[in-house]
XYZ file of C-alpha atoms in Angstrom:
221
model
C -21.995 5.938 9.427
C -18.413 4.838 9.047
C -15.699 6.464 11.158
C -13.089 6.083 8.402
C -11.194 9.370 7.945
C -12.373 11.520 5.036
C -10.787 14.689 3.644
C -12.667 16.895 1.185
C -9.860 18.628 -0.696
C -12.274 20.497 -2.955
C -15.833 20.121 -4.198
C -14.960 17.390 -6.693
C -12.185 15.621 -4.774
C -12.556 13.485 -1.664
C -9.890 11.327 0.003
C -10.890 8.268 2.033
C -8.388 6.757 4.472
C -8.544 3.006 5.100
C -7.363 0.919 8.038
C -5.494 -2.394 8.143
C -7.471 -5.418 7.056
C -10.729 -4.175 8.564
C -14.260 -5.065 7.548
C -15.246 -1.509 8.448
C -12.855 -0.181 5.787
C -14.484 -2.321 3.105
C -17.893 -1.047 4.206
C -16.616 2.538 4.231
C -15.385 2.241 0.651
C -18.734 0.988 -0.634
C -20.623 3.554 1.426
C -18.547 6.449 0.101
C -18.915 5.331 -3.513
C -22.688 5.126 -3.063
C -22.965 8.489 -1.291
C -20.326 10.546 -3.109
C -21.153 9.125 -6.551
C -17.724 9.740 -8.097
C -16.908 9.634 -11.793
C -13.495 8.149 -10.975
C -12.308 6.023 -8.062
C -8.559 6.466 -7.583
C -6.903 3.658 -5.632
C -3.515 3.542 -3.901
C -2.264 0.703 -6.071
C 0.104 0.250 -8.972
C -0.476 -2.410 -11.616
C 1.940 -4.839 -9.901
C 0.253 -4.520 -6.517
C -3.202 -4.850 -8.048
C -2.213 -8.040 -9.866
C -0.704 -9.414 -6.643
C -3.909 -8.608 -4.793
C -6.175 -10.523 -7.168
C -3.844 -13.506 -7.470
C -2.612 -16.010 -4.934
C 1.094 -16.280 -5.628
C 3.249 -17.190 -2.651
C 6.998 -17.335 -2.280
C 8.171 -20.522 -0.607
C 11.657 -20.765 0.825
C 12.866 -22.881 -2.079
C 12.175 -19.912 -4.337
C 14.023 -17.416 -2.165
C 17.401 -17.865 -3.896
C 15.762 -17.442 -7.295
C 14.123 -14.214 -6.163
C 17.453 -12.859 -4.951
C 19.120 -13.800 -8.244
C 16.359 -11.954 -10.102
C 17.239 -8.770 -8.245
C 14.188 -8.750 -5.999
C 16.143 -9.065 -2.756
C 15.042 -5.626 -1.477
C 11.395 -6.689 -1.517
C 12.150 -9.956 0.247
C 14.275 -8.263 2.895
C 11.651 -5.628 3.561
C 9.122 -8.435 3.943
C 10.808 -9.281 7.236
C 9.758 -5.907 8.573
C 6.217 -6.593 7.375
C 6.231 -9.860 9.325
C 7.166 -7.962 12.475
C 4.322 -5.499 11.871
C 1.882 -8.372 11.390
C 2.868 -9.901 14.719
C 2.529 -6.568 16.520
C -0.879 -5.912 14.967
C -2.108 -9.414 15.771
C -3.341 -10.056 12.254
C -5.264 -13.307 11.971
C -4.509 -15.797 9.219
C -8.081 -15.701 7.959
C -8.078 -11.973 7.270
C -7.485 -10.822 3.703
C -4.899 -8.074 3.246
C -5.960 -5.297 0.931
C -9.643 -6.207 0.968
C -10.613 -2.535 1.097
C -8.626 -1.757 -2.050
C -10.150 -4.647 -3.947
C -13.572 -3.533 -2.699
C -12.898 -0.051 -4.072
C -12.085 -1.426 -7.519
C -15.018 -3.852 -7.543
C -17.558 -1.342 -6.223
C -16.421 1.241 -8.762
C -16.811 -1.213 -11.634
C -20.236 -2.285 -10.386
C -21.599 1.244 -10.794
C -19.696 2.003 -13.983
C -17.042 4.273 -12.457
C -13.638 4.629 -14.025
C -10.811 3.175 -11.894
C -7.404 4.858 -11.696
C -4.363 3.149 -10.143
C -2.384 6.099 -8.794
C 0.613 4.646 -6.936
C 4.150 4.454 -8.307
C 5.288 0.999 -9.369
C 6.324 -0.896 -6.240
C 9.444 -2.331 -7.863
C 10.654 1.169 -8.734
C 9.906 2.407 -5.237
C 11.721 -0.437 -3.488
C 14.752 -0.236 -5.779
C 15.065 3.490 -5.055
C 14.637 2.889 -1.333
C 17.266 0.129 -1.388
C 19.785 2.453 -3.056
C 19.184 5.113 -0.403
C 19.860 2.730 2.474
C 23.277 2.737 4.105
C 25.247 -0.498 4.290
C 24.658 -0.963 8.020
C 20.916 -0.452 7.493
C 20.842 -3.101 4.772
C 22.812 -5.446 7.009
C 20.365 -4.992 9.887
C 17.478 -5.684 7.530
C 19.171 -8.812 6.193
C 19.913 -9.988 9.727
C 16.283 -9.554 10.728
C 15.285 -11.879 7.883
C 17.918 -14.497 8.704
C 16.868 -14.454 12.356
C 13.223 -15.071 11.444
C 12.161 -18.330 13.122
C 8.726 -18.517 11.521
C 8.645 -21.603 9.296
C 5.605 -20.518 7.309
C 5.970 -19.515 3.659
C 7.205 -16.007 2.984
C 4.280 -14.143 1.456
C 5.919 -11.250 -0.358
C 2.589 -10.287 -1.917
C 1.240 -9.306 1.485
C 3.723 -6.442 1.315
C 2.032 -5.346 -1.896
C -1.554 -5.942 -0.891
C -2.298 -4.107 2.348
C -1.867 -0.370 1.880
C -2.193 0.644 5.519
C 0.047 -2.133 6.799
C 2.545 -1.071 4.163
C 2.292 2.494 5.461
C 2.874 1.291 9.016
C 5.977 -0.559 7.877
C 7.115 2.537 6.017
C 6.839 4.738 9.095
C 8.996 2.288 11.014
C 11.459 2.135 8.146
C 11.640 5.941 8.025
C 13.007 5.941 11.550
C 15.251 3.000 10.754
C 16.520 4.514 7.471
C 15.635 8.166 6.782
C 16.810 7.927 3.167
C 14.634 4.924 2.395
C 11.760 6.423 4.346
C 11.845 9.545 2.200
C 11.469 7.373 -0.906
C 8.813 5.101 0.554
C 6.645 7.771 2.126
C 7.353 11.323 0.969
C 8.117 10.544 -2.673
C 5.062 8.308 -2.930
C 2.830 10.962 -1.362
C 4.049 13.424 -3.996
C 3.602 10.893 -6.809
C 0.088 9.910 -5.716
C -0.960 13.553 -5.330
C 0.359 14.315 -8.820
C -1.531 11.381 -10.346
C -4.749 12.423 -8.609
C -4.333 16.021 -9.784
C -3.804 14.736 -13.312
C -7.308 13.253 -13.318
C -8.656 16.784 -13.732
C -10.914 19.035 -11.678
C -13.990 18.744 -13.852
C -14.724 15.143 -12.843
C -15.711 13.941 -9.375
C -12.917 11.865 -7.829
C -12.913 9.624 -4.752
C -9.377 8.556 -3.808
C -9.000 5.498 -1.558
C -5.683 5.590 0.309
C -4.042 3.900 3.261
C -4.668 6.143 6.273
C -0.907 6.579 6.658
C -0.805 8.541 3.398
C -3.875 10.703 3.963
C -2.180 13.754 5.485
C 0.825 13.691 3.176
C -1.218 13.406 0.001
C -3.865 15.946 1.021
C -1.185 18.522 1.873
C 0.165 18.258 -1.676
C -3.170 18.693 -3.452
């Protein structure tokens, strides 16, 4: 049996928490779909994050200026915090971020389950978070990116792909910037809970979420 956290909110609604880039999380997703036999598998992804997960687009440093000009600077700056989290967690290059979310979508489709993407659009979330940050907080975030000595390509999509790593970054950001943290964590918990509730109580729903969102979402359902 998997030790992945599970919360049964009601008879027809189960939440499954996943861990960072772990084979056990992928196994837990498939196991829960087989055992719980849901009608719908709800996944903590928006369309943008899902598309990033199934593609292999990378942002090299030559494209950084273009990204900033396109108004995507908040995502790039927050990527620096993701890089710090990756180093602390000791993530290996060969591990695939977000594998458990992709497994949830694939396993659901294999057995004919409906898939629901229940997260708010990441661009909307990051823009709102950016606006809530104070100037000194933005400056510290920018400085952390400029001080980055890693010469590897900046992989912005990793920010979009790994739900639990994203949650870990969000918790750190909440302490760093309470305003942004409220947008990134609390608002998203409320949004996700609302989307799950909107799926209806008559159908059996399994929701696959980053473990960092499990308590917040379950408390709002």
